[in-house]
Every structure is written in structure tokens, then in C-alpha cells.
CSV table of C-alpha atoms in Angstrom, one decimal:
chain,number,residue,atom,x,y,z
A,264,UNK,CA,13.1,-24.5,41.8
A,265,UNK,CA,12.7,-23.1,38.2
A,266,UNK,CA,15.5,-21.0,36.6
A,267,UNK,CA,14.9,-17.7,35.1
A,268,UNK,CA,15.7,-18.0,31.4
A,269,UNK,CA,18.5,-15.2,30.3
A,270,UNK,CA,16.9,-15.6,26.7
A,271,UNK,CA,14.5,-12.9,26.1
A,272,UNK,CA,12.2,-13.2,23.1
A,273,UNK,CA,11.7,-9.8,21.0
A,274,UNK,CA,7.9,-9.0,21.1
A,275,UNK,CA,6.2,-8.5,17.8
A,276,UNK,CA,3.8,-5.8,17.4
A,277,UNK,CA,0.1,-7.3,17.4
A,278,UNK,CA,-2.5,-5.9,14.7
A,279,UNK,CA,-4.8,-2.9,15.6
A,280,UNK,CA,-7.9,-2.6,15.7
A,281,UNK,CA,-10.5,0.5,15.8
A,282,UNK,CA,-14.0,-0.9,16.5
A,283,UNK,CA,-17.4,-0.2,15.3
A,284,UNK,CA,-18.6,2.6,17.3
A,285,UNK,CA,-15.2,4.1,18.3
A,286,UNK,CA,-14.1,7.4,16.9
A,287,UNK,CA,-10.5,8.1,16.7
A,288,UNK,CA,-8.9,11.6,15.6
A,289,UNK,CA,-5.0,12.3,15.5
A,290,UNK,CA,-2.0,10.8,14.0
A,291,UNK,CA,-1.6,7.0,14.2
A,292,UNK,CA,2.0,5.1,13.2
A,293,UNK,CA,1.1,1.6,13.3
A,294,UNK,CA,4.1,-1.6,13.0
A,295,UNK,CA,1.8,-4.0,11.7
A,296,UNK,CA,-1.7,-4.1,10.5
A,297,UNK,CA,-4.5,-1.9,11.0
A,298,UNK,CA,-8.4,-2.6,10.7
A,299,UNK,CA,-10.9,0.2,10.9
A,300,UNK,CA,-14.6,-0.7,11.6
A,301,UNK,CA,-15.0,3.1,13.6
A,302,UNK,CA,-14.5,6.5,12.6
A,303,UNK,CA,-10.8,7.6,12.1
A,304,UNK,CA,-9.8,11.8,11.1
A,305,UNK,CA,-6.5,12.5,10.7
A,306,UNK,CA,-3.1,10.9,9.5
A,307,UNK,CA,-1.9,7.2,9.6
A,308,UNK,CA,1.4,5.7,8.7
A,309,UNK,CA,1.1,2.0,8.6
A,310,UNK,CA,4.0,-0.7,8.0
A,311,UNK,CA,1.3,-3.4,6.9
A,312,UNK,CA,-2.0,-3.6,5.7
A,313,UNK,CA,-4.9,-0.9,6.7
A,314,UNK,CA,-8.2,-2.2,6.2
A,315,UNK,CA,-11.4,-0.1,6.3
A,316,UNK,CA,-14.4,-2.4,7.0
A,317,UNK,CA,-17.9,-2.5,5.8
A,318,UNK,CA,-18.8,0.2,8.7
A,319,UNK,CA,-15.4,1.9,8.8
A,320,UNK,CA,-15.6,5.6,7.7
A,321,UNK,CA,-12.2,7.3,7.3
A,322,UNK,CA,-11.4,10.9,6.7
A,323,UNK,CA,-7.3,11.0,6.4
A,324,UNK,CA,-4.1,11.1,5.0
A,325,UNK,CA,-3.0,7.1,4.7
A,326,UNK,CA,0.6,5.6,3.9
A,327,UNK,CA,0.7,2.0,4.2
A,328,UNK,CA,1.9,-1.2,2.3
A,329,UNK,CA,-1.4,-2.2,1.1
A,330,UNK,CA,-4.8,-1.0,1.5
A,331,UNK,CA,-8.4,-2.6,1.3
A,332,UNK,CA,-11.5,-0.3,1.5
A,333,UNK,CA,-15.0,-2.1,2.1
A,334,UNK,CA,-16.4,1.1,3.7
A,335,UNK,CA,-15.6,4.9,2.9
A,336,UNK,CA,-12.5,6.6,2.6
A,337,UNK,CA,-12.2,10.4,2.2
A,338,UNK,CA,-8.9,11.5,1.8
A,339,UNK,CA,-5.3,10.7,0.2
A,340,UNK,CA,-3.6,7.1,0.0
A,341,UNK,CA,0.0,6.5,-0.8
A,342,UNK,CA,1.0,2.5,-0.7
A,343,UNK,CA,3.5,0.8,-1.5
A,344,UNK,CA,1.9,-2.5,-2.9
A,345,UNK,CA,-1.7,-2.9,-4.0
A,346,UNK,CA,-5.2,-0.9,-3.2
A,347,UNK,CA,-8.1,-2.7,-3.5
A,348,UNK,CA,-11.4,-1.3,-3.5
A,349,UNK,CA,-14.1,-4.0,-2.7
A,350,UNK,CA,-17.6,-4.3,-4.2
A,351,UNK,CA,-18.8,-2.1,-0.9
A,352,UNK,CA,-16.1,0.3,-0.8
A,353,UNK,CA,-15.7,4.0,-1.8
A,354,UNK,CA,-12.6,6.3,-2.1
A,355,UNK,CA,-13.1,10.1,-2.8
A,356,UNK,CA,-9.9,11.3,-3.0
A,357,UNK,CA,-6.5,10.5,-4.8
A,358,UNK,CA,-4.6,7.4,-4.7
A,359,UNK,CA,-1.2,6.1,-5.5
A,360,UNK,CA,-0.3,2.6,-6.0
A,361,UNK,CA,1.8,0.0,-7.7
A,362,UNK,CA,-1.7,-2.0,-8.2
A,363,UNK,CA,-5.1,-1.2,-8.2
A,364,UNK,CA,-8.1,-3.5,-8.1
A,365,UNK,CA,-11.7,-2.1,-8.0
A,366,UNK,CA,-14.2,-4.8,-7.8
A,367,UNK,CA,-17.6,-4.6,-9.6
A,368,UNK,CA,-19.7,-1.8,-7.4
A,369,UNK,CA,-16.6,-0.2,-5.6
A,370,UNK,CA,-16.3,3.5,-6.3
A,371,UNK,CA,-13.4,5.7,-7.1
A,372,UNK,CA,-14.1,9.3,-7.1
A,373,UNK,CA,-10.7,10.8,-7.7
A,374,UNK,CA,-7.1,10.7,-9.5
A,375,UNK,CA,-5.0,7.2,-9.5
A,376,UNK,CA,-1.7,7.2,-10.2
A,377,UNK,CA,0.1,3.6,-10.6
A,378,UNK,CA,3.6,3.4,-11.1
A,379,UNK,CA,5.4,-0.2,-11.1
A,380,UNK,CA,9.1,-0.6,-9.3
A,381,UNK,CA,11.6,-1.9,-11.9
A,382,UNK,CA,13.0,-5.0,-10.9
A,383,UNK,CA,16.8,-4.7,-10.9
A,384,UNK,CA,17.2,-8.0,-13.2
A,385,UNK,CA,14.5,-6.6,-15.5
A,386,UNK,CA,16.5,-3.3,-15.5
A,387,UNK,CA,19.9,-4.9,-16.4
A,388,UNK,CA,17.9,-6.7,-19.2
A,389,UNK,CA,16.4,-3.7,-20.5
A,390,UNK,CA,20.2,-1.8,-20.6
A,391,UNK,CA,21.3,-5.0,-22.2
A,392,UNK,CA,19.0,-5.0,-25.2
A,393,UNK,CA,19.1,-1.1,-25.5
A,394,UNK,CA,23.1,-1.9,-25.7
A,395,UNK,CA,22.6,-4.3,-28.3
A,396,UNK,CA,20.2,-2.1,-30.3
A,397,UNK,CA,22.8,0.6,-30.4
A,398,UNK,CA,25.8,-1.4,-31.2
A,399,UNK,CA,23.6,-2.6,-34.2
A,400,UNK,CA,22.6,0.5,-35.6
A,401,UNK,CA,25.8,1.5,-35.3
A,402,UNK,CA,27.4,-1.2,-37.5
A,403,UNK,CA,24.5,-0.4,-39.7
A,404,UNK,CA,25.7,2.8,-40.2
A,405,UNK,CA,29.3,1.8,-41.1
A,406,UNK,CA,28.2,-0.8,-43.1
A,407,UNK,CA,26.0,1.3,-45.7
């Protein structure tokens, strides 16, 4: 006779797919990665990476960690990490990211804002350098 295990493993979210020929409209919250090879209209918030495949067509506001566009994207993108537009990809709209990569042949018709988040050690180093500069300037004024 087998004993039932009292230890339950936590289920992890699976990647999601909107396949070719599928049309989806609405608002999605995705706890992992999402690939779109079909058509989507609406808004997506994704904790992972959104991939718009070669056949994908998206009209939406996207928020994700990273975004890769190989198909057509119309709308606004906000990603925490890297936005990549491949050689077959097209973005018609505005985007915000830390990194932007547009491969030869890829198209961006809109505005892009790329801002790097400061690392704590780098901020401390810059603050230390600024303090040293200020102290040296103060000493030079007193000496001369």
C-alpha cells in the first residue's frame, strides 16, 4: 500500500502561447513568458518575456520584463529590461526600456526612451567621487 505524500510541491506557472490563427481581445496578466503567433488586441502585463513571432500581430499596451518583436506591434511598450526588434520586426508606437536592440531590417516608427537603472555600488562610487571633488575644490579655495 502506498502512502500519500504530505509534501505538496508548489506549481510553477507555464509559458503561454497565442497560436497562429487565434484571435484574442482583452486584458492579460501573465506570470511567466508569453509568445504571440496569432492576433492580440488589448493590454498585457507579463512578468517574463513577451515574444511576438513572425506571424504575430499585436495592437496593445505591453508591460513586461523583456520584449522581442519579430512580427508587427502597434501600441506602447514598457519593459524593465531589453526590447529587441528583429530583422523582420516592426514597432509602430512608443517604447521605454533599459536596452534597445534593432537588428538590420527591423523598424521602429515612434519614440524610444532608454534609461539605465543605477546600480547601488555605482551610485555610492559616484557620490564618493563627487564628495572628493568638492573637498579638493574647498581646499584649493582655502589655499589660494
